Coordinates of C-alpha atoms in Angstrom, one line a residue:
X30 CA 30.8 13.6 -59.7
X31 CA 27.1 14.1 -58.7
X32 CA 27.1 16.1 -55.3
X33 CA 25.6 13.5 -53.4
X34 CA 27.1 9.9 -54.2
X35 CA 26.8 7.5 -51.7
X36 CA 29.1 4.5 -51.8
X37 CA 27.9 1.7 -49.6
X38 CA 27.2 -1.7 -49.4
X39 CA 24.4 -3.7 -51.8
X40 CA 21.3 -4.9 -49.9
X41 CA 18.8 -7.5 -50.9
X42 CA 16.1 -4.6 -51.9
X43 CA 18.5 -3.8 -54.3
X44 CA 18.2 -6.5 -56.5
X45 CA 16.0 -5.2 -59.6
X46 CA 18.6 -2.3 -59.5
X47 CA 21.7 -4.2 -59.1
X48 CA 20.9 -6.5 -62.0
X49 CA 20.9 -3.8 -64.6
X50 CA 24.0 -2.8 -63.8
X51 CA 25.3 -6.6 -63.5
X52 CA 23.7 -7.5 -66.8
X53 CA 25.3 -4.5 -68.1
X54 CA 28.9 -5.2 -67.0
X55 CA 28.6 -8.8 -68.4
X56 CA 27.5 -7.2 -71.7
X57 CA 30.5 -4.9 -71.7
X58 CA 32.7 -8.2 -71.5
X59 CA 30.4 -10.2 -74.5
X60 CA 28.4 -11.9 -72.2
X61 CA 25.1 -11.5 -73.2
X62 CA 22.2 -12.7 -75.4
X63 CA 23.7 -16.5 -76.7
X64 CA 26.8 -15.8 -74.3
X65 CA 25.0 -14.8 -71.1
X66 CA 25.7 -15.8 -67.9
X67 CA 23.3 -18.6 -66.8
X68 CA 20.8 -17.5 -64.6
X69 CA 22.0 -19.9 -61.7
X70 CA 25.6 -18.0 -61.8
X71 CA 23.5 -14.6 -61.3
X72 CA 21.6 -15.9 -58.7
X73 CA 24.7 -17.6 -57.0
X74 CA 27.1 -14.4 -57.1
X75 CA 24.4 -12.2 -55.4
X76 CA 23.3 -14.9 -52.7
X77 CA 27.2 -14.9 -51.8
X78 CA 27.0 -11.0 -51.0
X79 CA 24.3 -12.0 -48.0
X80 CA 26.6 -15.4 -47.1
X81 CA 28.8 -14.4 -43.8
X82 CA 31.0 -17.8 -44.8
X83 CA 32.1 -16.1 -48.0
X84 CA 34.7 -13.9 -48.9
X85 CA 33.0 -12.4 -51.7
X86 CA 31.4 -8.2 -51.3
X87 CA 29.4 -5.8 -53.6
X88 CA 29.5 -2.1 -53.2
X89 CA 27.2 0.1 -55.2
X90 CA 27.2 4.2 -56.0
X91 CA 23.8 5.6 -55.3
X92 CA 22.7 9.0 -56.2
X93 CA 19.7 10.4 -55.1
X94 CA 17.4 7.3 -55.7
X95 CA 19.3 5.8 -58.4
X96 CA 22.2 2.9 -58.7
X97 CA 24.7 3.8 -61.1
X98 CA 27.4 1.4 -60.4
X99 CA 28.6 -1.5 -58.9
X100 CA 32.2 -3.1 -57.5
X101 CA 32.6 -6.8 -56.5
X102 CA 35.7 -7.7 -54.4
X103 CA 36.4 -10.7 -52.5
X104 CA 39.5 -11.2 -50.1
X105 CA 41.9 -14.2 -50.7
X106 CA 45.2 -15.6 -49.1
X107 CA 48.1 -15.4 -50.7
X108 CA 52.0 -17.1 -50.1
X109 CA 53.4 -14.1 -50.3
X110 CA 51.8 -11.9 -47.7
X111 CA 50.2 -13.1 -44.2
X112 CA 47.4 -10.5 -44.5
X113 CA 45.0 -11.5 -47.0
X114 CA 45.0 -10.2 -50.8
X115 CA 41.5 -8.0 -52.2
X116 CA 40.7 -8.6 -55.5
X117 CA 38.7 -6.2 -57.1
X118 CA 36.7 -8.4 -59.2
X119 CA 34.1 -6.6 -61.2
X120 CA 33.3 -2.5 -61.6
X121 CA 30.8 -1.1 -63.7
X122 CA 29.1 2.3 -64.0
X123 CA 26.3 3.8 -66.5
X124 CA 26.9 5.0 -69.6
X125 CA 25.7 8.6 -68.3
X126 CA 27.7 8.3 -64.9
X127 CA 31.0 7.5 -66.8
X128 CA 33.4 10.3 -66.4
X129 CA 32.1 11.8 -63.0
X130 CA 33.7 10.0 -60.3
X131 CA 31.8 6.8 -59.8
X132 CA 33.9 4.4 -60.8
X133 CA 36.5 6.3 -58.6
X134 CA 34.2 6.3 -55.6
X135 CA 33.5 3.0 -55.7
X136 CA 37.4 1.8 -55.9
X137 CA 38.2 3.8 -53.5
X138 CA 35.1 2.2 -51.3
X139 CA 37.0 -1.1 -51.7
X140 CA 40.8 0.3 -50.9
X141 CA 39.0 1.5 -47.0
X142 CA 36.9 -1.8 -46.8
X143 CA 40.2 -3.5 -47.8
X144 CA 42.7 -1.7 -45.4
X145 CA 39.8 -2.4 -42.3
X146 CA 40.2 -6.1 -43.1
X147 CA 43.9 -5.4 -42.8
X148 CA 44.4 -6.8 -46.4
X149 CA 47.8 -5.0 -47.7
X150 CA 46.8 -4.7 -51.5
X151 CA 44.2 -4.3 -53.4
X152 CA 44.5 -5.8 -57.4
X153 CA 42.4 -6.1 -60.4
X154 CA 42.0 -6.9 -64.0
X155 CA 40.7 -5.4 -67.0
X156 CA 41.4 -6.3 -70.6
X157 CA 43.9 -4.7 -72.9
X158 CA 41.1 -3.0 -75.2
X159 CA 39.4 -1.0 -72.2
X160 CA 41.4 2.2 -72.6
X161 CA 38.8 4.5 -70.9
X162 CA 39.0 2.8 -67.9
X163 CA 42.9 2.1 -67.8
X164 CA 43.2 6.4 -68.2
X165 CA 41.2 6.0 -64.3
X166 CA 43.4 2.7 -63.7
X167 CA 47.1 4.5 -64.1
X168 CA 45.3 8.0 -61.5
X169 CA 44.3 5.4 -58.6
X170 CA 46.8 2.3 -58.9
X171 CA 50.0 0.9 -60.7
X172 CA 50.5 -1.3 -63.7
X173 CA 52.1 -4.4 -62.1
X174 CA 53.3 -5.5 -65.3
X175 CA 52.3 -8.5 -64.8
X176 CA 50.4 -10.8 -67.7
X177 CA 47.9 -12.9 -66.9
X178 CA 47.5 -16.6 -68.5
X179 CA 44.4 -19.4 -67.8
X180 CA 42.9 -21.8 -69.2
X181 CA 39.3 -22.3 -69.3
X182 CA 37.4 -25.8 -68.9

């Protein structure tokens, strides 16, 4: 991991290097060019990080000048549990940072922001074909075994 990583929360300056890094994620997933995510849903996700009335957060990893990644969480109720639920939503690290801690870092940013808002789990997805994350996935959490169905409208 770079010696001096800094996990902390995103700030408005950090737009034009927050949306590499969020254009890059939705890439990852096939969401880009044709499949992009309208620009009104970019626009709406980050103004949500500044909005006190939602439950939605974005952490980034800086090192010494320079974003290189992100993690969006948001904190839900559940009938389950009284406490509420964090899911981690979206993480996403540079090519070059991959491999050096970041994408640790930046979970485990979330699990402390998570247990001082008294939330008792923190969850997230990924799909079946990212290997290299799920080898980080099984050192920092548990496979639920749980299998996840939706339908889109």
């Amino acid at each position: 991991m770079p010696s001096s990583i800094i996990v902390r929360p995103v700030t408005r300056q950090d737009f034009d290097r927050w949306l590499p890094l969020w254009d890059g994620y939705n890439a990852f997933y096939g969401r880009a060019g044709e499949t992009a995510l309208a620009s009104e849903i970019t626009a709406m996700t980050w103004s949500r990080f500044f909005d006190a009335y939602e439950p939605v957060h974005a952490l980034v990893g800086e090192s010494q000048g320079h974003l290189l990644g992100l993690v969006h969480y948001l904190f839900h109720r559940s009938t389950t549990a009284i406490a509420p639920n964090c899911y981690l939503q979206d993480l996403f690290t540079t090519e070059a940072s991959r491999g050096k801690g970041i994408g640790r870092a930046l979970i485990e940013g979330v699990y402390e922001r998570a247990q001082a808002a008294g939330s008792g789990r923190v969850y997230w997805l990924t799909h079946e074909t990212n290997q290299t994350a799920m080898k980080l996935y099984d050192k920092v959490g548990e496979h639920s075994g749980f299998v996840v169905y939706r339908k889109q409208f």
